[in-house]
Coordinates of C-alpha atoms and ligand atoms in Angstrom, one line a residue:
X1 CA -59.5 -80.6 -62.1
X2 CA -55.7 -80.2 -62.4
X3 CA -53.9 -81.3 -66.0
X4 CA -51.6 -83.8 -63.6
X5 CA -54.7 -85.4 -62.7
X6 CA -56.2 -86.2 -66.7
X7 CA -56.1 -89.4 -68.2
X8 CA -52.3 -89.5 -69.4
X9 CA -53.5 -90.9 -73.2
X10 CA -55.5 -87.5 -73.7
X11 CA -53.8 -85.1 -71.3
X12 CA -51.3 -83.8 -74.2
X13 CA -55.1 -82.3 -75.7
X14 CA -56.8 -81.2 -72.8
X15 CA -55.6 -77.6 -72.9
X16 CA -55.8 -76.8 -76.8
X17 CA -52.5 -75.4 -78.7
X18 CA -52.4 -72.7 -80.8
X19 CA -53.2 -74.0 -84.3
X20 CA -54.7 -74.4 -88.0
X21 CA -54.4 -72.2 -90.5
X22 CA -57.4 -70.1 -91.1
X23 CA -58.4 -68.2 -94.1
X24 CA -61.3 -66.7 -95.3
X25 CA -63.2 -68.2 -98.5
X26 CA -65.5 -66.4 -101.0
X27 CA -68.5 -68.0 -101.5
X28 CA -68.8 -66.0 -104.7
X29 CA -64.9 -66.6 -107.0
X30 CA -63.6 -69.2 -104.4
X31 CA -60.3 -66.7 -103.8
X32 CA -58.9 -67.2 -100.1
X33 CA -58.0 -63.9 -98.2
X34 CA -55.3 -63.3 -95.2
X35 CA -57.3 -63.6 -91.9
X36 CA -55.2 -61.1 -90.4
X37 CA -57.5 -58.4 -91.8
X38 CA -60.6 -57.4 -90.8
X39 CA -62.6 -58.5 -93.9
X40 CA -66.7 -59.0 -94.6
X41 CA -66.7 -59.4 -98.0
X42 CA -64.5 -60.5 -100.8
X43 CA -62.2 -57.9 -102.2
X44 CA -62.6 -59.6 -105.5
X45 CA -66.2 -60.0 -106.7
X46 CA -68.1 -58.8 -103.5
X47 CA -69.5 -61.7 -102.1
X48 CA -69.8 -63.0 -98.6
X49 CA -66.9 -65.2 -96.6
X50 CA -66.4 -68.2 -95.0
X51 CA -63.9 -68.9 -92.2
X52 CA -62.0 -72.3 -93.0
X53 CA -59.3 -74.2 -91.6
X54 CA -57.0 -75.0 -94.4
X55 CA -54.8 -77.7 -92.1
X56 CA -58.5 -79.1 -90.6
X57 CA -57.5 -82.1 -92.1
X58 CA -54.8 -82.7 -88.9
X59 CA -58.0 -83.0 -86.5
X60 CA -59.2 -86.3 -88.2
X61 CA -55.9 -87.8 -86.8
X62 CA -57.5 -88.9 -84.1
X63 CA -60.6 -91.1 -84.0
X64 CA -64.2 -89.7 -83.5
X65 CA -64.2 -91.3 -80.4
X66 CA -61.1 -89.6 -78.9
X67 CA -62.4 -86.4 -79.6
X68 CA -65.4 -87.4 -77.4
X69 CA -63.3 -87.7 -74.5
X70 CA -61.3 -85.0 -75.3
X71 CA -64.3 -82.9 -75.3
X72 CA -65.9 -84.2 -72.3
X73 CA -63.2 -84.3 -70.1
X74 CA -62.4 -81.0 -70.9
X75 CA -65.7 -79.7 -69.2
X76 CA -63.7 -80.3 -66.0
X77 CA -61.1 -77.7 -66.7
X78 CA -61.7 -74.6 -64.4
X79 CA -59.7 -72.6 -67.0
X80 CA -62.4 -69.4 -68.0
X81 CA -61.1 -68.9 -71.2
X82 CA -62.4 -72.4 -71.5
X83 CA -65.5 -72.3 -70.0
X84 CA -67.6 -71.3 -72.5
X85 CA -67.4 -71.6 -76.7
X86 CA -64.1 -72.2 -76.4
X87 CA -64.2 -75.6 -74.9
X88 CA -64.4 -76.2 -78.6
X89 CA -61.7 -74.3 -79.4
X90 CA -60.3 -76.1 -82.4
X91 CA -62.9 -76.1 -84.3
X92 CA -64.5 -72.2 -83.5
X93 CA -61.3 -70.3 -83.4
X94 CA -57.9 -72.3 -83.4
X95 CA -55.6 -69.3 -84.2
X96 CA -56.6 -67.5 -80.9
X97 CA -54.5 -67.9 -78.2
X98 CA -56.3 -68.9 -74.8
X99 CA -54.9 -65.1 -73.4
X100 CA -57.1 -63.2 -75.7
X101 CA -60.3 -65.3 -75.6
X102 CA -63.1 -63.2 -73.6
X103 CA -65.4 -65.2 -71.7
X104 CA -68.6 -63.1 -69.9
X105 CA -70.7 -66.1 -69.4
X106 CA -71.6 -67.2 -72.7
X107 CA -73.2 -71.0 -74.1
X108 CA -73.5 -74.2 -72.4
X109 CA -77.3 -73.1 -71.9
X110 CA -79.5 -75.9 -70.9
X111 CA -81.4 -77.9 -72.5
X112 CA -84.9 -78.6 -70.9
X113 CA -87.4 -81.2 -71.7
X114 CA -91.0 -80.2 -72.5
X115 CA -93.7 -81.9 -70.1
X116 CA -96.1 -84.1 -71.2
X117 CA -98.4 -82.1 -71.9
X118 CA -96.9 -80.0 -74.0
X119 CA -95.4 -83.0 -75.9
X120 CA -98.6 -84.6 -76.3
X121 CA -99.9 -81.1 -77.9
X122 CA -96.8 -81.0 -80.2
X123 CA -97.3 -85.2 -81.0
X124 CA -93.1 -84.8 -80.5
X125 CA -90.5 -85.5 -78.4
X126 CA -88.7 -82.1 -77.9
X127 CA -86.3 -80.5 -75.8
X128 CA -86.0 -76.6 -76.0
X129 CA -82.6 -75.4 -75.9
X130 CA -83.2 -71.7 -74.2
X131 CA -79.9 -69.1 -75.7
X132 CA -81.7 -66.7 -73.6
X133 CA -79.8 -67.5 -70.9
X134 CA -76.9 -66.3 -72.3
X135 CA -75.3 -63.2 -71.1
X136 CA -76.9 -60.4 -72.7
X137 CA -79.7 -63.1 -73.5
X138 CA -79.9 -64.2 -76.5
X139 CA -77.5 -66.3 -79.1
X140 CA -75.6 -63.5 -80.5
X141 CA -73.3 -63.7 -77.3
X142 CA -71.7 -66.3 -79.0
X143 CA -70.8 -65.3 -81.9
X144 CA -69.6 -62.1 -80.2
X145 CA -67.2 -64.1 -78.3
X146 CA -66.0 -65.2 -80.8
X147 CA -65.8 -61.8 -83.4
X148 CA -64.2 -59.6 -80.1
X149 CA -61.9 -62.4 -78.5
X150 CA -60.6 -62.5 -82.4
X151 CA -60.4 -58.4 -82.2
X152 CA -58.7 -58.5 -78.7
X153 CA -56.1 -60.7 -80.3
X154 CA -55.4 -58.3 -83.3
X155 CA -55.0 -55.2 -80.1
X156 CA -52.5 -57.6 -77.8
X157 CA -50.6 -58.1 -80.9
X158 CA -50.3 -54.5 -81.5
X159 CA -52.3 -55.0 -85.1
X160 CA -55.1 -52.9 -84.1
X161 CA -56.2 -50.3 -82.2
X162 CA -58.6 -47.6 -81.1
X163 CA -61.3 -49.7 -82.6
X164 CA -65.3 -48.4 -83.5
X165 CA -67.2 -51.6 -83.5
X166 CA -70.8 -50.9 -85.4
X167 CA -73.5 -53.2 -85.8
X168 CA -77.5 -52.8 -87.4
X169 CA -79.8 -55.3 -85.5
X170 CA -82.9 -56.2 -84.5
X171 CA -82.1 -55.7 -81.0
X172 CA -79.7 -58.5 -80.3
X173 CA -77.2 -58.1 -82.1
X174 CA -76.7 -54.9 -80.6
X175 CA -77.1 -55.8 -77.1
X176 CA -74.2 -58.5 -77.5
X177 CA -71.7 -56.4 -79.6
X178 CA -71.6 -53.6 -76.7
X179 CA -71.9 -55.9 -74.1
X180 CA -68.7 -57.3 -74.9
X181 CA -67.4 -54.4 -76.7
X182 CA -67.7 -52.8 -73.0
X183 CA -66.1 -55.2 -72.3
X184 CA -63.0 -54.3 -74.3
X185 CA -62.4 -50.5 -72.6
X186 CA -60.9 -48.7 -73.4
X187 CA -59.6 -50.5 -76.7
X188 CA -62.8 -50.4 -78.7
X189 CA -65.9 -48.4 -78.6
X190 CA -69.4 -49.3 -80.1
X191 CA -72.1 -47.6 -82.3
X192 CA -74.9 -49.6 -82.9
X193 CA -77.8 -48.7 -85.9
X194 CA -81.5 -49.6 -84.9
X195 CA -84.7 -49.3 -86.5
X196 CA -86.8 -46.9 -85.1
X197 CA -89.5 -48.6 -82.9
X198 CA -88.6 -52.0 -84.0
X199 CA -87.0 -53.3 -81.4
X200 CA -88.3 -53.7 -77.9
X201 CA -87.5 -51.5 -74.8
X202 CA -85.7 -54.2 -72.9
X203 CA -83.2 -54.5 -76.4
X204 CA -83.0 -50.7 -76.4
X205 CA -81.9 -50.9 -73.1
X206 CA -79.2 -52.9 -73.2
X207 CA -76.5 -50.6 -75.5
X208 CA -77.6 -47.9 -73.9
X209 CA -76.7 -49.0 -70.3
X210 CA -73.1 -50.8 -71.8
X211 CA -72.2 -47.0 -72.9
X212 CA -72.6 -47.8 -77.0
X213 CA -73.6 -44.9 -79.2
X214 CA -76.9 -46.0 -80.0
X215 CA -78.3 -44.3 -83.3
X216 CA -83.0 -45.4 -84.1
X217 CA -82.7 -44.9 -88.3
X218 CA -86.0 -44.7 -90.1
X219 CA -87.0 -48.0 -91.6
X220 CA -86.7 -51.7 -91.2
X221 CA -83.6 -53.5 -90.4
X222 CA -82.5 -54.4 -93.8
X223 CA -82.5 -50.3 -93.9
X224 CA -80.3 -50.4 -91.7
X225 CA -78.1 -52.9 -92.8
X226 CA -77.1 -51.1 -95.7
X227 CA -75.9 -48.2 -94.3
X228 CA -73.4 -50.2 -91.4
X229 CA -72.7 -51.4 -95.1
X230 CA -72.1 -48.3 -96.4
X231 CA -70.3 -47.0 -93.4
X232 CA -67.8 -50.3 -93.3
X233 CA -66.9 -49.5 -97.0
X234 CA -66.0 -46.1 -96.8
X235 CA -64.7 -46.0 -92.8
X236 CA -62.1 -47.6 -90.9
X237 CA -64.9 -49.7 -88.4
X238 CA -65.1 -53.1 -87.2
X239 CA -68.6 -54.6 -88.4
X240 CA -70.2 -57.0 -86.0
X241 CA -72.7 -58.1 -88.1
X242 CA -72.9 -61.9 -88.7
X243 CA -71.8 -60.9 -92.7
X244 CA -68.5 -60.8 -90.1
X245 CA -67.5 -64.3 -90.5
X246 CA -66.1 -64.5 -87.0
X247 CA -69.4 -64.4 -85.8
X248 CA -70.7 -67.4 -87.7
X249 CA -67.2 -69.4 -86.0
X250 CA -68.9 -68.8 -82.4
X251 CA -72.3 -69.6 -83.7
X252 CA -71.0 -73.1 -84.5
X253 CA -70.6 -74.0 -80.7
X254 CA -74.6 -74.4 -80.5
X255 CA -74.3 -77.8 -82.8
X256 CA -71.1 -78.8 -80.4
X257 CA -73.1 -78.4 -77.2
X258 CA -76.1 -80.5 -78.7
X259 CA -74.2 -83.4 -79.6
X260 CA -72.4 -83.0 -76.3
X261 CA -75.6 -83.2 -74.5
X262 CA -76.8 -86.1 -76.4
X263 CA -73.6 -87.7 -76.0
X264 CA -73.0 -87.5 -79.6
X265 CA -75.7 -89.5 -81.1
X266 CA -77.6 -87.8 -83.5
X267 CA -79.6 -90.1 -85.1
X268 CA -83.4 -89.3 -85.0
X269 CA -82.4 -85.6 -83.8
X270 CA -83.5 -83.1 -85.8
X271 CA -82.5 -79.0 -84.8
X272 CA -85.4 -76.6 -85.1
X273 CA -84.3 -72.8 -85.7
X274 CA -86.0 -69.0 -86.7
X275 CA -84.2 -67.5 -89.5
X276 CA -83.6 -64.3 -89.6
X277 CA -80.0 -62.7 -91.6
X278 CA -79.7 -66.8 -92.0
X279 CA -76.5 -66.3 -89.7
X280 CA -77.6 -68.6 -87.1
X281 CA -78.5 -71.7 -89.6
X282 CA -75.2 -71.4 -91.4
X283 CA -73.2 -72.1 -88.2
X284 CA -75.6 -74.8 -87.1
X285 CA -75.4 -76.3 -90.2
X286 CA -71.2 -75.6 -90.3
X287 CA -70.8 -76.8 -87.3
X288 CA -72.6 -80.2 -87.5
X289 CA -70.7 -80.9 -90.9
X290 CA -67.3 -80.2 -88.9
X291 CA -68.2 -82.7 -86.3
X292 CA -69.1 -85.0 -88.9
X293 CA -66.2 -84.8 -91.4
X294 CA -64.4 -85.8 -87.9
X295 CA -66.4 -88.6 -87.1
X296 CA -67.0 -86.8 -83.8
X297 CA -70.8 -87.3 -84.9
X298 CA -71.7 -90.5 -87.2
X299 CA -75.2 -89.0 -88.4
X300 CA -76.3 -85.8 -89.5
X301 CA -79.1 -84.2 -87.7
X302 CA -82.0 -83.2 -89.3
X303 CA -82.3 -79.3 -89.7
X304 CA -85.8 -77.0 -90.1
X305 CA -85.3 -73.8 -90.5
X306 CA -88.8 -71.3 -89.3
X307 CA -89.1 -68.5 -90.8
X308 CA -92.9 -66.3 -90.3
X309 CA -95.3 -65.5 -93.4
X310 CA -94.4 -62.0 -92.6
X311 CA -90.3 -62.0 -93.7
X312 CA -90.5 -65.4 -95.7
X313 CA -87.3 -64.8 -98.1
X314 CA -85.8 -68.4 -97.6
X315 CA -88.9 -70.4 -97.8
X316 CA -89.8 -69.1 -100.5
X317 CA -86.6 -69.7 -102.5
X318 CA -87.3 -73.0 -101.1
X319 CA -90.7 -73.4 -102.1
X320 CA -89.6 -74.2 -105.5
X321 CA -89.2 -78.3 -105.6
X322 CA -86.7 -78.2 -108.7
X323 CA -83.0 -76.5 -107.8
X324 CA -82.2 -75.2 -111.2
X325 CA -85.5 -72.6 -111.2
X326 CA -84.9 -71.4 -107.8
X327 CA -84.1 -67.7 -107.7
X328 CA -83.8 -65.6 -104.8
X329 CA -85.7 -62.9 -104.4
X330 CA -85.8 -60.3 -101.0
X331 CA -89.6 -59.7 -99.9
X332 CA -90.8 -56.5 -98.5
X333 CA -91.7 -57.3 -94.7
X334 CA -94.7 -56.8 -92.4
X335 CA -95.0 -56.4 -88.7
X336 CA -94.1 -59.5 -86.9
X337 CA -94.3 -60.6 -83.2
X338 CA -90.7 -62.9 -84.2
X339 CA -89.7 -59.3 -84.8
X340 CA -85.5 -60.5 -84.3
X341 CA -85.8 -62.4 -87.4
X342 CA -87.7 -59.8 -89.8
X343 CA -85.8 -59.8 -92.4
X344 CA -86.4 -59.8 -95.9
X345 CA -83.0 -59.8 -97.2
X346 CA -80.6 -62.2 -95.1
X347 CA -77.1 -61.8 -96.0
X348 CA -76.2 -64.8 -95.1
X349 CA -78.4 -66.6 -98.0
X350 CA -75.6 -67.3 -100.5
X351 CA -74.1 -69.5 -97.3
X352 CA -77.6 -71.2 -96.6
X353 CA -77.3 -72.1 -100.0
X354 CA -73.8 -73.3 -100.3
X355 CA -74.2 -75.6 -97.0
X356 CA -77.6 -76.8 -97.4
X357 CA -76.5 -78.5 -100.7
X358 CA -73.2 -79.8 -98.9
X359 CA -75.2 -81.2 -96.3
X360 CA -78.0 -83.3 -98.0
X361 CA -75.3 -84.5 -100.4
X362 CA -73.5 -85.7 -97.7
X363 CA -76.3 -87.2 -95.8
X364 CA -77.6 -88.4 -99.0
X365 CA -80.8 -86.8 -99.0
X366 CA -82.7 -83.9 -98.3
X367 CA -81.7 -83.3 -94.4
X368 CA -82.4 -79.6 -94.0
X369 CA -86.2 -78.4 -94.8
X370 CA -87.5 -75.2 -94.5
X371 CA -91.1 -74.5 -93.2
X372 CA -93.3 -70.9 -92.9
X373 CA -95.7 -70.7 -89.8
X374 CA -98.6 -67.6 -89.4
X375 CA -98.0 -65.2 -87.0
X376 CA -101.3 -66.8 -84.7
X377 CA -99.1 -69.7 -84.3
X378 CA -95.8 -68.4 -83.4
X379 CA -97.2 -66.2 -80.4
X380 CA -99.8 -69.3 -79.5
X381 CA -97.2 -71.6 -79.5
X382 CA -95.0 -69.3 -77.6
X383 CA -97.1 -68.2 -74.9
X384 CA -98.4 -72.1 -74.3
X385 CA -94.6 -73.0 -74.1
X386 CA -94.4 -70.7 -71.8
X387 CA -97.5 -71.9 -69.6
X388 CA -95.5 -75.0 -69.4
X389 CA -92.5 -74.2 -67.7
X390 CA -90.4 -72.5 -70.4
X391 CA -88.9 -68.8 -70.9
X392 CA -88.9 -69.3 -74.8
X393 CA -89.1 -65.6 -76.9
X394 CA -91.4 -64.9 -79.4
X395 CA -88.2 -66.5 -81.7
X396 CA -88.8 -69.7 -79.7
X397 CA -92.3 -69.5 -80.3
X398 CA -91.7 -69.7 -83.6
X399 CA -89.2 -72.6 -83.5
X400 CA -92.1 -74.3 -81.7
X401 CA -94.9 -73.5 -85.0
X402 CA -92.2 -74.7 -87.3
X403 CA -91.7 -78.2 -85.3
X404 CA -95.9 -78.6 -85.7
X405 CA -95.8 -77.4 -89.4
X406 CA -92.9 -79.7 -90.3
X407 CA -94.7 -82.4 -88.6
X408 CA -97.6 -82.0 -90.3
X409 CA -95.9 -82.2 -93.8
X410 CA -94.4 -85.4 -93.1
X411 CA -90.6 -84.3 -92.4
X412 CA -90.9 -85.4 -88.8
X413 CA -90.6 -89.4 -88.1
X414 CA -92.2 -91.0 -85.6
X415 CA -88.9 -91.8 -83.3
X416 CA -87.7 -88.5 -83.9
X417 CA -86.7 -86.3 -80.8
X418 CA -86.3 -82.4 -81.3
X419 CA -84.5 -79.5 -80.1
X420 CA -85.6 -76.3 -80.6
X421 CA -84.1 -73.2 -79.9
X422 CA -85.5 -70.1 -78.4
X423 CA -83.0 -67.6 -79.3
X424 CA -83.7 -65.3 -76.6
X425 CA -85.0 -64.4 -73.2
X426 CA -88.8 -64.1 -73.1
X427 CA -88.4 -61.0 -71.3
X428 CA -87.1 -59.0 -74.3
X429 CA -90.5 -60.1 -75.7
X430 CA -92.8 -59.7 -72.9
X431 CA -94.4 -56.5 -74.9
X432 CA -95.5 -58.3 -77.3
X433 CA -97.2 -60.9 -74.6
X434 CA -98.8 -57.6 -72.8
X435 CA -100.5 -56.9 -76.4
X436 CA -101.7 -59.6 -77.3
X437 CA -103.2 -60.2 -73.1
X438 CA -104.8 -56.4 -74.0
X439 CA -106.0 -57.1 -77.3
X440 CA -103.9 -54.2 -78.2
X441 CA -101.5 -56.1 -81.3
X442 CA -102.1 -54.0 -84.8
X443 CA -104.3 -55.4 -87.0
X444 CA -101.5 -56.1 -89.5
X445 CA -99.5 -58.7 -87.6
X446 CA -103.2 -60.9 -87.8
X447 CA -103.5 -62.3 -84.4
X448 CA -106.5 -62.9 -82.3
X449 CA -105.9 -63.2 -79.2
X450 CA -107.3 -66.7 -77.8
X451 CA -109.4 -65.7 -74.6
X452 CA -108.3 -68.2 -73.1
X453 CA -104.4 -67.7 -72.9
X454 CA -105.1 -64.7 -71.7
X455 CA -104.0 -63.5 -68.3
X456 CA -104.1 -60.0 -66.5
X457 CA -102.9 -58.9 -62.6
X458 CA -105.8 -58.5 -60.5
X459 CA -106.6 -55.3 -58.3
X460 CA -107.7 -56.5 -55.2
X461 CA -109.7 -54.0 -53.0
X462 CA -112.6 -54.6 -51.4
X463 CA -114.7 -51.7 -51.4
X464 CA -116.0 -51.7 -48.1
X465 CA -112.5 -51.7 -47.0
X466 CA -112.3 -47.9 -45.0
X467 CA -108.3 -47.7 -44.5
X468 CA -105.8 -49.0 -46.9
X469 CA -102.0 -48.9 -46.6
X470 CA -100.7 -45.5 -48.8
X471 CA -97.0 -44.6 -49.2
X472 CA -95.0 -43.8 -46.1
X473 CA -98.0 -44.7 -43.7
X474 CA -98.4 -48.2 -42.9
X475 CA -101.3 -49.5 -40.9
X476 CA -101.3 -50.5 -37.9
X477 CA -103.3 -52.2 -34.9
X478 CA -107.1 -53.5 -35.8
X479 CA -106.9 -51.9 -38.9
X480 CA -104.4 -53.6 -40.2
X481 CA -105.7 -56.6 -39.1
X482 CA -108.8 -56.0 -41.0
X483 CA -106.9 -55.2 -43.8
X484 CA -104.9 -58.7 -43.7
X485 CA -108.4 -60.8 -43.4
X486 CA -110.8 -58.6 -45.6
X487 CA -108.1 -59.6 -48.7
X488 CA -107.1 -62.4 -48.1
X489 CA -110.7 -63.4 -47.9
X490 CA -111.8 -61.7 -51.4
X491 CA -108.5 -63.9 -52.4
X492 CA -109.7 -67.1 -51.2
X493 CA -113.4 -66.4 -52.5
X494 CA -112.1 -65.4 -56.0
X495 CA -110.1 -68.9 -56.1
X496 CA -113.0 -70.5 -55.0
X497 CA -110.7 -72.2 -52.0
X498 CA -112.1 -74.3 -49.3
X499 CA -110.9 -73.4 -45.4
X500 CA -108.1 -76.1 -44.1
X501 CA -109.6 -77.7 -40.8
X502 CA -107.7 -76.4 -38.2
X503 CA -108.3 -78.7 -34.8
Ligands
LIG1 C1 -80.8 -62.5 -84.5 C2 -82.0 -63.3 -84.0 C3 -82.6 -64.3 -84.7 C4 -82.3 -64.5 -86.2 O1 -81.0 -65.1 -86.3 P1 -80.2 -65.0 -87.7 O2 -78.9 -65.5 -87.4 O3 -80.2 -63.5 -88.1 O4 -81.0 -65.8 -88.7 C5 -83.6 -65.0 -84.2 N1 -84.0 -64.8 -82.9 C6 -83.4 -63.9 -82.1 C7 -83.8 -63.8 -80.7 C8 -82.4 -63.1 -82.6 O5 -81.8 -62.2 -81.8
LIG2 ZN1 -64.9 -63.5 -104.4

């Protein structure tokens, strides 16, 4: 739709200015930093940053309400640098002018209702909302829209150039940051820092085909995290880690598109996510309280954040009932099919911290809980999801496990409806499916496989059958025709189907 053609009270909004004032904030001494460097962590004491908006104050000029139709109407712009995250523009990234802001594709991913059946297992009302139908498939693209539209606005200006993004991940991370570095040629280049064997093929895949320096380090992720640490200290590089606080900004526009989609009323919702670095939960968390501090939303929703028995760091810390004798502690990891979020030491956790507390304060009482599932039930839960018309990962499996453990300990009421997030594409998964159909998973991850979710292709070749078609000769004549009815009739007598009655 054409601006001429908005409604005249909000068209002055419709296409977002330049504005705010952002800054980044430690977590750690509270000192506020110039975001026109490329900073990850304070200068001062170390810790990790926040992005704020030190004039956010000017959004609450207008009414909750207004926003509402600001928002929605929006959606009819045909604008691309507004097509995606950025239809939230001043609330992920107000300083970046519309020119700058790279848009492959990214959010607005749907948001699917689970059958009856599946609800009925789950005693729930849910909704899955599937990030793997994002462009590199998974939620990262987000937050790397945000982190390299920010980057592309430093270049245009001249502030930057000849850029080396690096990232460590457990597959996504990297995926997304050389997507959309690729994006960027030939400004920026990317090197991204995997654990050997600890991502999946399809993950591995993905930097290698957008041209990034991919480099498999010995270890777990968190092994790799420290050296892109190391590396960002010492060397002039662009770290596209979440620690990057851009990333969290993009991150936020999940919370926006769920209160979209449920036209802002988010009373008896309550947001089901895996935690991993604790990236994703922090902008879910940030971007509900900005919403709410605008009266854009007038509840906040409930939050559970999953994490597996293998990589458990947050729930533990949150195990403890009493605040004052909680202490963090990193945990050593084991193998886990949720193998995006293994982590044992999330960076993000002083920011989990900070906004958790913030939130139930302002909600006045304990909104976000966090919940551990087994291994068992994360790929169970998964692979019935997925039996019932979903693509969830193994990620989104374990969202699913956390919504039936947090039911079962009482956080879950009785009207409540749920969203739950599968962070990826099941495809970046499917090996850990094919092991678990095989009966081929390692003993440490703990799962036995449940006969009957099972499922393997079927070889179908009837043994008196003399010719068969081979490579480069096709039959022909009677023997094809032979061919045709012989299989289709060991077919129809495997499925045990009756013949139609044909007059
Ligand atoms: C990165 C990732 C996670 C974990 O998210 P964090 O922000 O690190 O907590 C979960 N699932 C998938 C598919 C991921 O790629
Ligand atoms: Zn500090």
């Amino acid at each position: 739709m054409k601006l001429k053609d908005f409604p005249e009270d909000i068209r002055e909004y419709i296409i977002p200015d330049q504005q705010g004032k952002l800054v980044y904030r430690c977590l750690g001494c509270g000192a506020e930093h110039d975001i026109k460097k490329l900073l990850y962590t304070c200068p001062d004491c170390n810790k990790v940053l926040l992005i704020y908006d030190n004039r956010f104050d000017r959004l609450k000029r207008l009414s909750g309400e207004q926003w509402q139709r600001i928002l929605d109407y929006r959606k009819m712009l045909t604008i691309p640098a507004l097509k995606g995250i950025y239809r939230f523009h001043e609330f992920i990234g107000p300083i970046i002018p519309l020119d700058s802001i790279i848009y492959l594709g990214e959010g607005h991913t749907p948001i699917v209702e689970a059958n009856e059946f599946l609800q009925e297992k789950v005693g729930v009302k849910f909704y899955y909302k599937n990030d793997g139908q994002n462009p590199s498939a998974s939620f990262k693209d987000r937050g790397m829209a945000s982190a390299l539209s920010y980057i592309n606005s430093l270049i245009r200006k001249g502030l930057s150039s000849d850029i080396l993004a690096i990232c460590a991940s457990t597959g996504d991370t990297s995926a997304s940051a050389a997507l959309y570095a690729s994006y960027l040629t030939p400004h920026i280049k990317s090197a991204v820092l995997l654990p050997h064997k600890k991502v999946t093929p399809q993950q591995l895949s993905q930097p290698l085909g957008s041209g990034a320096s991919v480099f498999e380090i010995p270890g777990v992720f968190d092994d790799c995290m420290k050296v892109v640490e190391a590396l960002s200290e010492k060397y002039n590089v662009a770290l596209l880690n979440s620690k990057n606080a851009w990333r969290i900004l993009g991150q936020e526009s999940y919370s926006y598109e769920i209160a979209q989609d449920f036209e802002y009323d988010m009373a008896n919702k309550v947001i089901v996510l895996p935690i991993g670095n604790a990236g994703n939960i922090t902008a879910v968390m940030n971007g509900f309280l900005k919403f709410y501090e605008t009266g854009i939303i007038k509840t906040l929703p409930k939050i559970i954040g999953v994490q597996s028995h293998h990589a458990n760091p947050v729930f533990q810390y949150y195990s403890e009932p009493d605040a004052k004798k909680r202490e963090f502690k990193p945990v050593t990891v084991k193998p886990s099919v949720a193998q995006a979020a293994m982590i044992g030491n999330p960076v993000s956790m002083p920011r989990v911290i900070h906004l958790t507390n913030q939130y139930n304060e302002l909600a006045g009482e304990n909104r976000v809980n966090f919940v551990e599932v087994t291994e068992q039930e994360i790929i169970d839960w998964e692979l019935l999801a997925n039996r019932n018309g979903h693509i969830a990962c193994t990620q989104g499996g374990e969202s699913l496990a956390g919504l039936v453990a947090a039911q079962r300990s009482g956080v879950i009421d009785k009207e409540d409806i749920a969203i739950v997030d599968s962070t990826a594409h099941a495809l970046k998964f499917s090996g850990f499916q094919d092991m678990y159909f095989s009966d081929k998973l390692s003993p440490e991850f703990g799962i036995n496989p449940d006969p009957a979710m099972m499922n393997k292709p079927i070889l179908v070749h009837p043994q008196n059958l003399e010719h068969i078609p081979e490579h480069g000769k096709p039959l022909k004549g009677k023997d094809f025709t032979t061919f045709v009815n012989r299989i289709s009739e060991e077919i129809a007598s495997m499925l045990n189907l009756k013949k139609a009655d044909i007059e």
